[in-house]
Structures are given as C-alpha cells and as structure tokens.
Amino acid sequence: MKKFILFLLILSFPLSINLFAQNNGNNLSLQQPEVSPDTLIQAPVKEDSLFYAADSVSYYQILEQINLYGNTEIRYQNFVINSDSIILNLKTNRAYSNGNTVMKDGEQILLGSNVVYDIETQTGIMEDGVSSMDKSFYSGKQVRKIDVDTYDVDDCNFTTCEYAEPDFWFSAKQVRIYNKDKIVGKNVVAYVNHLPIFYFPFIIIPIHRGRHPGFLIPVPGYNVVDGKFLKDIAWYYPYKDYADIIVSFDLYEKTGWKAALNLNYLQRYYLNGYLDAAFQKKITDMQTYNDWSVRANHHQELGNKATFDLNIDFVSNKRIWEGSSDINESLAQTITSSVSYRQPLLTSYLNIGSTYTEDLINDRASISLPTATFSLPSRPVYEIFYHPERSPDAWWSNISYNYNVRFDHIGLMNAPHRDFLDYIWANEPDPENPDYLLTQHNAGIKHQLGLSYSWKALGWLNFQHGLTYNEAWFDRDKNGNKWVRGNDYYAYTNTNFNVYGVRTFQDGWLKSIRHLLTPSASFSLSPDFSKNSKFYSFGGIYLSNSNKSANLNLSLDQRWQIKYGNDNKKINDLIGLRSGISANLVKKDHPFGNISHSAYFRPGSFNLGTLHMPGTKYKLDKISLAYSAQYSLYHNPYQMHLLDWKPTNQYFSQALTLTGSAPYEKYFIREKNKIFDPYQTTDTLQVFAEDITALGGQDNWRISLSHDLSASKSLADPVSQNIRLDSTFKITQNWSVSYGNYINLKTGKMLYQTLHIIRDLHCWKIDLSYSRRNEYWEYKIALFNVVFPDALRFQTHDSRRS
C-alpha cells in the first residue's frame, strides 16, 4: 500500500503527457465535389488487358483458341507466363503451357511444367514447381495458386539453406503458403543430410518480415525447485510506427506463475521510453507470496527546449527478482524513482523534480518532494548595465558574477510501516528513543552569490580572486525555532602557471619527449561559523559550521608526452603525476593535512604485427596490446620520515588487453543454389552488404584482464583485491567461445563467472550459455534458424540455487 501511495504521488506531478496521440489523416473519408482530373498528375491506370507474344502465333476461330510457339509470353496485370508453347483458350480464359514454364506473380517466381492458369480468377496449377521467397526455397509435386497470395503444395520440401544441395529441409505431404505471412504444414518431417530427425504433426513457420502482431515462441525447461516450466508464453503487438507491446506469462509446475507487460516506444524528436511491469504468485512450503514490480522511463520534448523526464522503479519485495538473468537486478540493494522538468529561464534553465530512494535490505527510504534549482552561469558584471558588441578591452571586463538558488524538501523514513503523511510531512519520534526520529522531514532554500576577478600577470601567471556568499532559510533548527535563516561566506584567490620542456632525438624509435609542469596554489579565508551547527544539513541545503579557517592548498601536476615511430605518432598523456597538500594556517597544532599523490601510466595500444605459427599456415593478424595503470596514496607529514614515508589508503589498479584477428580459410566451398538467378534482377545493395560483411568478418579475438587492490598501509597486505577476466575467441571458422569471471583474491572466492559458446551450422546456430554468481547458477540452450531466428527456434534453460 505504501508503494502504491508513492506511485500515485510521482505520477501526480503537474504535467500532462500525451503518449500515443497521433493524428492520422489517412482515416478521414469526406464527400468531395466532382472535379476534372489533372492528367499530368493522374496515377497510372492498372493494366487490365491480356498481352501475349511468341515467335509463332496461330489462331483457331472455331475453337476460339490461340497457340503460341517459341519464346512465348502471356502477361496479365502483374502475372507473366513464359514457356516453350502455350495454348490460350478465349472461351474459358485459361492458359495451358507445355514443358518447362516460368511464372512470375508479382515478386514471386515459380519454375515448373504443364501450367493451367485461370486468367480471370488468377488461380492455377503447376507440376513439379520450385519457388524462392525471402531467402528460402520450396518445391512440390504440384503447386496450386488458390488465392491472390495463397498457394497449396503437395509433397512439399522447404529449406532456408542457400546451397544447391541443402543441409536440411522440412518435408510434408500438404503445405499451405500464405505469401509474406506464414507457412502451415501437416505431418512434417525434419531432415538433416537426408536423415529424418524429428516429426511435427502440425507446424506454422511465420515468414512475415517487419513488425506484425503474433505469438512468440515459449521456452520450456525443468529444474528441481520449480519443476517443469514454460516461460515467455507471449503475444506481441506493434502499435502504429513507434510502439511495441509484449504481454507474457510464465508457468511453473511447483512454484506458481508470473505475468509481465513490456512496452517500448519511440517517436523521434518528441518522446521515447519503456514500461516493464510484472506480477508473480510464488508458492513455497511455508506460504504463498504475491509480489509485483514496475519499472518505467519516459522522456518528452515539450517545445521551446523544455523537457520532461520520468523514471519509475518500484517493487513490493526483492523476491520477484530471484533467479533474474540481469545481474543488476539480482544484486540490487536500493531502487530509485524520479521525475523532473526543465524549462529555459533567462540565459539558463529552471529544474524542478522529485526523487524517491528505497533501501531494499534495511527497509528505509528517502524522498525529495520537490527539489527546484536555478543557476546563472558566470557572466561579466558589465552586461548588467550595457551590452557592447564585443568585450571591452579594460581591466573591469574580467569581473564576473554567478548566482544559484536551490529549494529542497527532504524526508528520511526509517519506520517499517509508513502511511501517506510519512511521505508528505511527518516527524515521528522513536518510542524507545525520543531523541531519535523514525520519520524526519526538512525544507529549506539556499542562495549562493559569487563575484570573481581574473587576470594574467607577465603574460603567463594566472590569477583569480573571488568572494562567495551563501544564505539559507530553514523550516526549523535543532533547537525547535521555526523559519530561521543563516549564512556563511569566504574569500579566495587562486594562481597557476605552466612550464614545459621538450627533448628531441635524432635517431631511434623515440622522437621527442615533452614534459609539462603545472604548479597551483589557492588560499581561502573564512570567519568562525560554528554557530551554524544549530542548522540541519539535508539535500543541497547546508551551511558551513567550521571554526575560523585560512586554508592553503598547494599542488603540482606533471605530464609526459611523447612522439615515436617514423610517422610521429603521439601519446599525449603517457605518464601523469599529481601531488598536493593543504593546511589551515590559523590552526596552531598540526596545521598541515595529509600529502596526497596520484599517478597514472597510459601508453595506449601498440600494434605487435602478425604472428605465424611455426610449421603451419596458421597466423594471427593485427595483434594489439593495450595497458593502463593508476596508483594513489596519502602520507601524514607528522609521522613520515626520510626512510619511511608511511603510506596510507593506497589504491592500485591496472588493465591489460590483447586483441587480434584470426582469419580462417574455407576448404570445402559448396555451390549455392543459383536456379533463380537468370530470372531475378541483382540486388546491388545486398551484394555490397555481403561484401562488407565478408571484409569485416576478421574473426576478432580479445583477452582483457583487470586487477585492483586497496590497502590501508602496505600493498603486500591489501584490504581488498580483485581480478576480472573477459575473453572472446573464435576457435575455428564455426566455433566461438566467450568466458569471463570476477574473483575476490582476498577471500579466494569467485563472485561471478560466465561461459558462452556459439556453433555456426551454416543455416542454423547453437547458442549455449552458463553463468554463476554466488550460489545461483543458470544455463541456456538455443537452436535457431539464421533466416527465421524467431520462427524456427528451439530452446530451453534451467536455473537454481546451489
């Protein structure tokens, strides 16, 4: 109930959204006055005359029959017959062909013999017919056209294999083909290399390309916990040109059922988003649970650069994600929902929004309802008084101002049971500890105004001086006073400059080294604001409550850049090193803070060339090696000495990636089915796409290894240490393998691993995957056709906890 209340609150944000509003003028039907047709723009009239041609034509008046011999052709509308000889009966309006015949019915091409065709009804019969449609082939002892786009085939063979001798096919006594829609067959036998391997009493193969409504193929399976199950019993519906809807159902023998709704939509330049909702009835030995989840995202352009964004993520209980293949769901500990509106204002934007975050582990939540921010970026002060065509060349032109304002209402809810007022405004004390609030709300507004002045001395020394003032208004303070205000302010000055040197080399691989040095110093001065400790700090509303301070920050940035090779390749940031220290100059005891150091090494990737395997023709091309590393640590200046710097909070990470390609030769090249090539126009775009695919299929392989560790004192005794491996290989022309894992080296425990194997069977593919994280494991097996991957798919999977 509490999440339902919050769900209504988020949706009640004062904006209206027309998700599926679309005006379709094609549906209008109005009575129009009669006008004379414009012959210049009039659409071509559909040809309704019978055309025939041949090398020799004879006409029999008594029989009302025309005999055509040699290179014959009959054309009626979109239908064409070519044969050695054709008899045309004018009484019955039927055509009879003898011998080999080519029929073209629109885009459909049929090859056979002894055709009988009714010109008026556009139906007919062909013996020993063969046809091609959408990268597939079918043949039959007799092919009958019984409707405009419907064919019946006796003793039919159907395949998507492009070879002249196909690897597989389906054979059936009776088949009905709905052109560009589906194939329906009875008593179907699947053959692989002339070996019958499966029998289907009834089969439907969708061949409709593009978006169209229909049922999707479910996934059967079995595991010890759920028993037998059938997942993704789903119905798909496309809404107009920009939305897809899937309603699905999972049925489990022992543990109940789950229903889900999935919606994706996109209308370019206007809106986009998705909605995923699910309800699950979970049956266990102890009791039955009813759990639900709602996840949605919506973005909408409202005109004049205004935008609206909505993100919803709610669950009744984390149980609904048990067994999810999404690792982010299964490991999630918090969920966040938000709504925001952005509107141009002056030279910036006004942002209004709300955010809700829930801790799924500890049953805690926080809400900001609402939050509003507005920021004026830094602008010259003189623009307030006048607007010259270009910036004045005067010292005062570098004086700038900026302004920010923020409103926040924040609620922190630790009570396990929450009602409507807990989300709006309620401060509920803990019965066991009156000084602690189970539910606490705070509201406030913070203003920030800044002035700055920038200038450059001697042409290379940069200075910036500034003053920042903050003022906040609170609904109450910690003493119980209502509607209180406070402020803080500080002044600062910054300076930095760049020094660099270049060393060049005449000989060798290394051409030059460039060292860039950037010293920086900043100083800020702030009075005593310890009195501000009576104010709350929440969201973006806070004030400084520190004592008087005069903070000095010193840092030194160094970067090394190189040029190498005959073509002078560059690595802009090969090595970087940053060191810094801060001090509070008014502090008498130990004014200096920790010294920090951070470094990185980024050589990028290097081409290692080609590796030839000794004694074989096998080779690895385009081998490339990439490496990167970074390291950071701190020192306490009052504890370190020359021989022992006593490093603390050390962190080190590195990544190594090796990539390349392994081209394979095809030793058994088979002839493709070219029976229809003489009768088709070559699709140059398709040929070009296939050539590009062949060039791009370099069978890339990749091994990536990353390692990180952190230590409080010594790297030899890390607090945490992890290693991660991601790899992809193509073992042969038809076998590819991917493997990855994530290991906690400190405990020796493997947190996650996955194995993915793909076997290319030319017309088909086998996809096997296995994943394991903690005590949960899952495997999936799928066999699918390459041309019709959704229609011709057989799959199963299983999952459980160890």
PDB file of N, CA and C in Angstrom, residues 10 309-313 336-340 354-356:
ATOM      1  N   ILE A  10       4.196  10.278  -7.414  1.00  0.00           N
ATOM      2  CA  ILE A  10       5.120  10.548  -8.515  1.00  0.00           C
ATOM      3  C   ILE A  10       4.342  10.888  -9.787  1.00  0.00           C
ATOM      4  N   ASP A 309      11.062  14.380 -17.813  1.00  0.00           N
ATOM      5  CA  ASP A 309      11.637  13.048 -17.658  1.00  0.00           C
ATOM      6  C   ASP A 309      11.016  12.365 -16.448  1.00  0.00           C
ATOM      7  N   LEU A 310      10.703  11.099 -16.641  1.00  0.00           N
ATOM      8  CA  LEU A 310      10.103  10.303 -15.576  1.00  0.00           C
ATOM      9  C   LEU A 310      10.808   8.965 -15.504  1.00  0.00           C
ATOM     10  N   ASN A 311      11.227   8.592 -14.296  1.00  0.00           N
ATOM     11  CA  ASN A 311      11.864   7.304 -14.070  1.00  0.00           C
ATOM     12  C   ASN A 311      11.197   6.649 -12.863  1.00  0.00           C
ATOM     13  N   ILE A 312      10.648   5.453 -13.061  1.00  0.00           N
ATOM     14  CA  ILE A 312       9.911   4.753 -12.009  1.00  0.00           C
ATOM     15  C   ILE A 312      10.560   3.393 -11.772  1.00  0.00           C
ATOM     16  N   ASP A 313      10.783   3.059 -10.515  1.00  0.00           N
ATOM     17  CA  ASP A 313      11.360   1.765 -10.145  1.00  0.00           C
ATOM     18  C   ASP A 313      10.805   1.384  -8.772  1.00  0.00           C
ATOM     19  N   THR A 336      15.606   3.540  -7.144  1.00  0.00           N
ATOM     20  CA  THR A 336      15.381   4.979  -7.177  1.00  0.00           C
ATOM     21  C   THR A 336      14.377   5.322  -8.256  1.00  0.00           C
ATOM     22  N   SER A 337      13.421   6.181  -7.909  1.00  0.00           N
ATOM     23  CA  SER A 337      12.453   6.722  -8.861  1.00  0.00           C
ATOM     24  C   SER A 337      12.575   8.241  -8.853  1.00  0.00           C
ATOM     25  N   SER A 338      12.332   8.858 -10.006  1.00  0.00           N
ATOM     26  CA  SER A 338      12.479  10.304 -10.091  1.00  0.00           C
ATOM     27  C   SER A 338      11.571  10.867 -11.165  1.00  0.00           C
ATOM     28  N   VAL A 339      11.275  12.155 -11.028  1.00  0.00           N
ATOM     29  CA  VAL A 339      10.532  12.892 -12.038  1.00  0.00           C
ATOM     30  C   VAL A 339      11.145  14.289 -12.100  1.00  0.00           C
ATOM     31  N   SER A 340      11.337  14.823 -13.305  1.00  0.00           N
ATOM     32  CA  SER A 340      11.986  16.126 -13.439  1.00  0.00           C
ATOM     33  C   SER A 340      11.411  16.884 -14.628  1.00  0.00           C
ATOM     34  N   SER A 354      11.577  15.504  -8.387  1.00  0.00           N
ATOM     35  CA  SER A 354      11.358  14.751  -7.162  1.00  0.00           C
ATOM     36  C   SER A 354      12.084  13.415  -7.297  1.00  0.00           C
ATOM     37  N   THR A 355      12.622  12.917  -6.182  1.00  0.00           N
ATOM     38  CA  THR A 355      13.365  11.656  -6.176  1.00  0.00           C
ATOM     39  C   THR A 355      12.966  10.831  -4.973  1.00  0.00           C
ATOM     40  N   TYR A 356      12.792   9.538  -5.202  1.00  0.00           N
ATOM     41  CA  TYR A 356      12.485   8.604  -4.120  1.00  0.00           C
ATOM     42  C   TYR A 356      13.475   7.456  -4.177  1.00  0.00           C
TER      43      TYR A 356
END
